[in-house]
Amino acid sequence: MARTGRRTPPAAVLLIAPSLIFMTALFMWPLVVGVGQALVGPDGPTTAYLRRMLDDPYFWTAARNTLLLIVVLIPLQFAFAIAMALLLRERPRFAGFHFYIWVIPLAISDLAAGLVWLSVFTDRGYLNSALDMIGIDGYAWLSYQNPVTMFIAVVLAELWRATSLVFVIVVAGMQGIPKDYDEAAEVFGATYWQRVRHVILPQLRPSLQVALILRTILALETFAVAQALTGRNLPLLVGETYQWYSVQLNPNVSAAIALVILAVSMLAAAGYLRLMRDQTETR
């Protein structure tokens, strides 16, 4: 006689169920609330908040500045991080000391880093003081009349603050590269730069992929550094969510801008994964 009764879930499902519930409560519910704030009004579904966002001239300026920041900052960070990791790979004297010095910015908050660089670029800051000592007049680096120098100040601050994250990921990736490949290439006459290009960097691809996705998403979320240095004179997307939510008391438009940031982050991550995968398959 066949046994009847309710089927019990597989053991694997029971084991991951608490994690699924936790992740749903932590991420999915806020996402649903955010989408509701951006797309649902008192009378039902609406695009009024999206139109209000698009009609705001600060939104387009913020989008342009954020995109430009990513385009300029990410290549610089990866170039510096890879160069520092390659230097550390050669095991110089006091290598551990160099490593800890380079990762110090990881322990500094965004706002604190912005205030540090504010003391450098402000009108009576260290940079103008040094110029004055050699007989050069100071410059209003952070004035709204000088958007180029404002942008450069934000790039330098973010470069100092966040390159260490890429550096740590690259160093961790290099730990997993067998030295046999590098030594074999050297035996067959490959130069140092040929070994870097054809041996080390291809094996670093997974680490670089992770670092690229993380840094792009975090660059999209740049806020405190720019806020400390420039206020709203150099608007960025996350800064506009703060303005709409806290200053203009409009959480709906703020949620709409947050959805734009989320969409761009997801598209960037998917694009990086697709690009890396296609290059790997081609090779």
PDB file of N, CA and C in Angstrom, residues 8 27 29 81 94 100-101 104 127 149 160 162-163 173 175 179-180 183-184 195 197 209 228 235 241 256-257:
ATOM      1  N   THR A   8       8.234  16.333   2.932  1.00  0.00           N
ATOM      2  CA  THR A   8       9.062  17.271   3.696  1.00  0.00           C
ATOM      3  C   THR A   8      10.052  17.957   2.752  1.00  0.00           C
ATOM      4  N   PHE A  27      16.950  43.154   2.203  1.00  0.00           N
ATOM      5  CA  PHE A  27      17.118  43.785   0.906  1.00  0.00           C
ATOM      6  C   PHE A  27      15.815  43.927   0.122  1.00  0.00           C
ATOM      7  N   TRP A  29      12.556  43.844   0.990  1.00  0.00           N
ATOM      8  CA  TRP A  29      11.506  44.704   1.512  1.00  0.00           C
ATOM      9  C   TRP A  29      11.839  46.189   1.337  1.00  0.00           C
ATOM     10  N   ALA A  81      46.653  50.842  -7.902  1.00  0.00           N
ATOM     11  CA  ALA A  81      46.554  49.633  -7.089  1.00  0.00           C
ATOM     12  C   ALA A  81      47.402  48.497  -7.666  1.00  0.00           C
ATOM     13  N   PHE A  94      60.854  45.802   4.400  1.00  0.00           N
ATOM     14  CA  PHE A  94      59.705  46.328   5.149  1.00  0.00           C
ATOM     15  C   PHE A  94      58.417  46.252   4.318  1.00  0.00           C
ATOM     16  N   TYR A 100      50.689  48.046   5.271  1.00  0.00           N
ATOM     17  CA  TYR A 100      49.829  48.677   6.271  1.00  0.00           C
ATOM     18  C   TYR A 100      49.707  50.182   6.052  1.00  0.00           C
ATOM     19  N   ILE A 101      50.781  50.823   5.595  1.00  0.00           N
ATOM     20  CA  ILE A 101      50.707  52.256   5.298  1.00  0.00           C
ATOM     21  C   ILE A 101      49.718  52.518   4.172  1.00  0.00           C
ATOM     22  N   ILE A 104      45.924  52.224   5.215  1.00  0.00           N
ATOM     23  CA  ILE A 104      45.402  53.086   6.280  1.00  0.00           C
ATOM     24  C   ILE A 104      44.112  53.789   5.877  1.00  0.00           C
ATOM     25  N   LEU A 127      47.683  73.796   1.048  1.00  0.00           N
ATOM     26  CA  LEU A 127      48.196  74.011  -0.309  1.00  0.00           C
ATOM     27  C   LEU A 127      48.442  75.491  -0.578  1.00  0.00           C
ATOM     28  N   THR A 149      38.781  72.634 -10.871  1.00  0.00           N
ATOM     29  CA  THR A 149      39.596  72.352  -9.690  1.00  0.00           C
ATOM     30  C   THR A 149      38.757  71.698  -8.582  1.00  0.00           C
ATOM     31  N   TRP A 160      42.785  58.891  -2.993  1.00  0.00           N
ATOM     32  CA  TRP A 160      43.511  58.592  -1.754  1.00  0.00           C
ATOM     33  C   TRP A 160      42.709  57.672  -0.844  1.00  0.00           C
ATOM     34  N   ALA A 162      39.979  55.540  -1.521  1.00  0.00           N
ATOM     35  CA  ALA A 162      39.385  54.276  -1.950  1.00  0.00           C
ATOM     36  C   ALA A 162      40.308  53.371  -2.762  1.00  0.00           C
ATOM     37  N   THR A 163      41.489  53.853  -3.161  1.00  0.00           N
ATOM     38  CA  THR A 163      42.384  52.986  -3.928  1.00  0.00           C
ATOM     39  C   THR A 163      42.834  51.789  -3.101  1.00  0.00           C
ATOM     40  N   GLY A 173      44.445  38.558  -4.783  1.00  0.00           N
ATOM     41  CA  GLY A 173      44.444  37.773  -6.015  1.00  0.00           C
ATOM     42  C   GLY A 173      45.834  37.302  -6.399  1.00  0.00           C
ATOM     43  N   GLN A 175      48.204  36.523  -4.432  1.00  0.00           N
ATOM     44  CA  GLN A 175      48.637  35.435  -3.557  1.00  0.00           C
ATOM     45  C   GLN A 175      48.291  34.072  -4.147  1.00  0.00           C
ATOM     46  N   LYS A 179      53.949  30.932  -8.687  1.00  0.00           N
ATOM     47  CA  LYS A 179      55.148  31.579  -9.208  1.00  0.00           C
ATOM     48  C   LYS A 179      55.805  30.756 -10.317  1.00  0.00           C
ATOM     49  N   ASP A 180      55.372  29.499 -10.449  1.00  0.00           N
ATOM     50  CA  ASP A 180      55.965  28.650 -11.490  1.00  0.00           C
ATOM     51  C   ASP A 180      55.743  29.238 -12.875  1.00  0.00           C
ATOM     52  N   GLU A 183      58.095  32.207 -13.387  1.00  0.00           N
ATOM     53  CA  GLU A 183      59.487  31.762 -13.524  1.00  0.00           C
ATOM     54  C   GLU A 183      59.711  31.070 -14.866  1.00  0.00           C
ATOM     55  N   ALA A 184      58.711  30.304 -15.322  1.00  0.00           N
ATOM     56  CA  ALA A 184      58.848  29.640 -16.620  1.00  0.00           C
ATOM     57  C   ALA A 184      58.910  30.665 -17.746  1.00  0.00           C
ATOM     58  N   ARG A 195      55.714  39.511 -18.874  1.00  0.00           N
ATOM     59  CA  ARG A 195      55.210  38.597 -17.852  1.00  0.00           C
ATOM     60  C   ARG A 195      53.998  39.211 -17.144  1.00  0.00           C
ATOM     61  N   ARG A 197      51.888  41.390 -18.425  1.00  0.00           N
ATOM     62  CA  ARG A 197      50.747  41.462 -19.346  1.00  0.00           C
ATOM     63  C   ARG A 197      50.175  40.091 -19.677  1.00  0.00           C
ATOM     64  N   GLN A 209      37.792  41.655 -11.718  1.00  0.00           N
ATOM     65  CA  GLN A 209      36.353  41.735 -11.980  1.00  0.00           C
ATOM     66  C   GLN A 209      35.591  42.129 -10.725  1.00  0.00           C
ATOM     67  N   ALA A 228      31.690  67.294   1.774  1.00  0.00           N
ATOM     68  CA  ALA A 228      32.610  68.018   2.647  1.00  0.00           C
ATOM     69  C   ALA A 228      33.444  69.037   1.877  1.00  0.00           C
ATOM     70  N   PRO A 235      27.293  68.823  -7.698  1.00  0.00           N
ATOM     71  CA  PRO A 235      26.258  67.840  -7.353  1.00  0.00           C
ATOM     72  C   PRO A 235      26.571  66.452  -7.904  1.00  0.00           C
ATOM     73  N   THR A 241      19.854  62.691  -3.798  1.00  0.00           N
ATOM     74  CA  THR A 241      18.881  61.959  -2.976  1.00  0.00           C
ATOM     75  C   THR A 241      18.809  62.558  -1.580  1.00  0.00           C
ATOM     76  N   ALA A 256      13.100  58.003  -6.405  1.00  0.00           N
ATOM     77  CA  ALA A 256      13.244  57.882  -7.857  1.00  0.00           C
ATOM     78  C   ALA A 256      14.710  57.976  -8.272  1.00  0.00           C
ATOM     79  N   ILE A 257      15.457  58.924  -7.668  1.00  0.00           N
ATOM     80  CA  ILE A 257      16.886  59.032  -7.977  1.00  0.00           C
ATOM     81  C   ILE A 257      17.630  57.790  -7.493  1.00  0.00           C
TER      82      ILE A 257
END
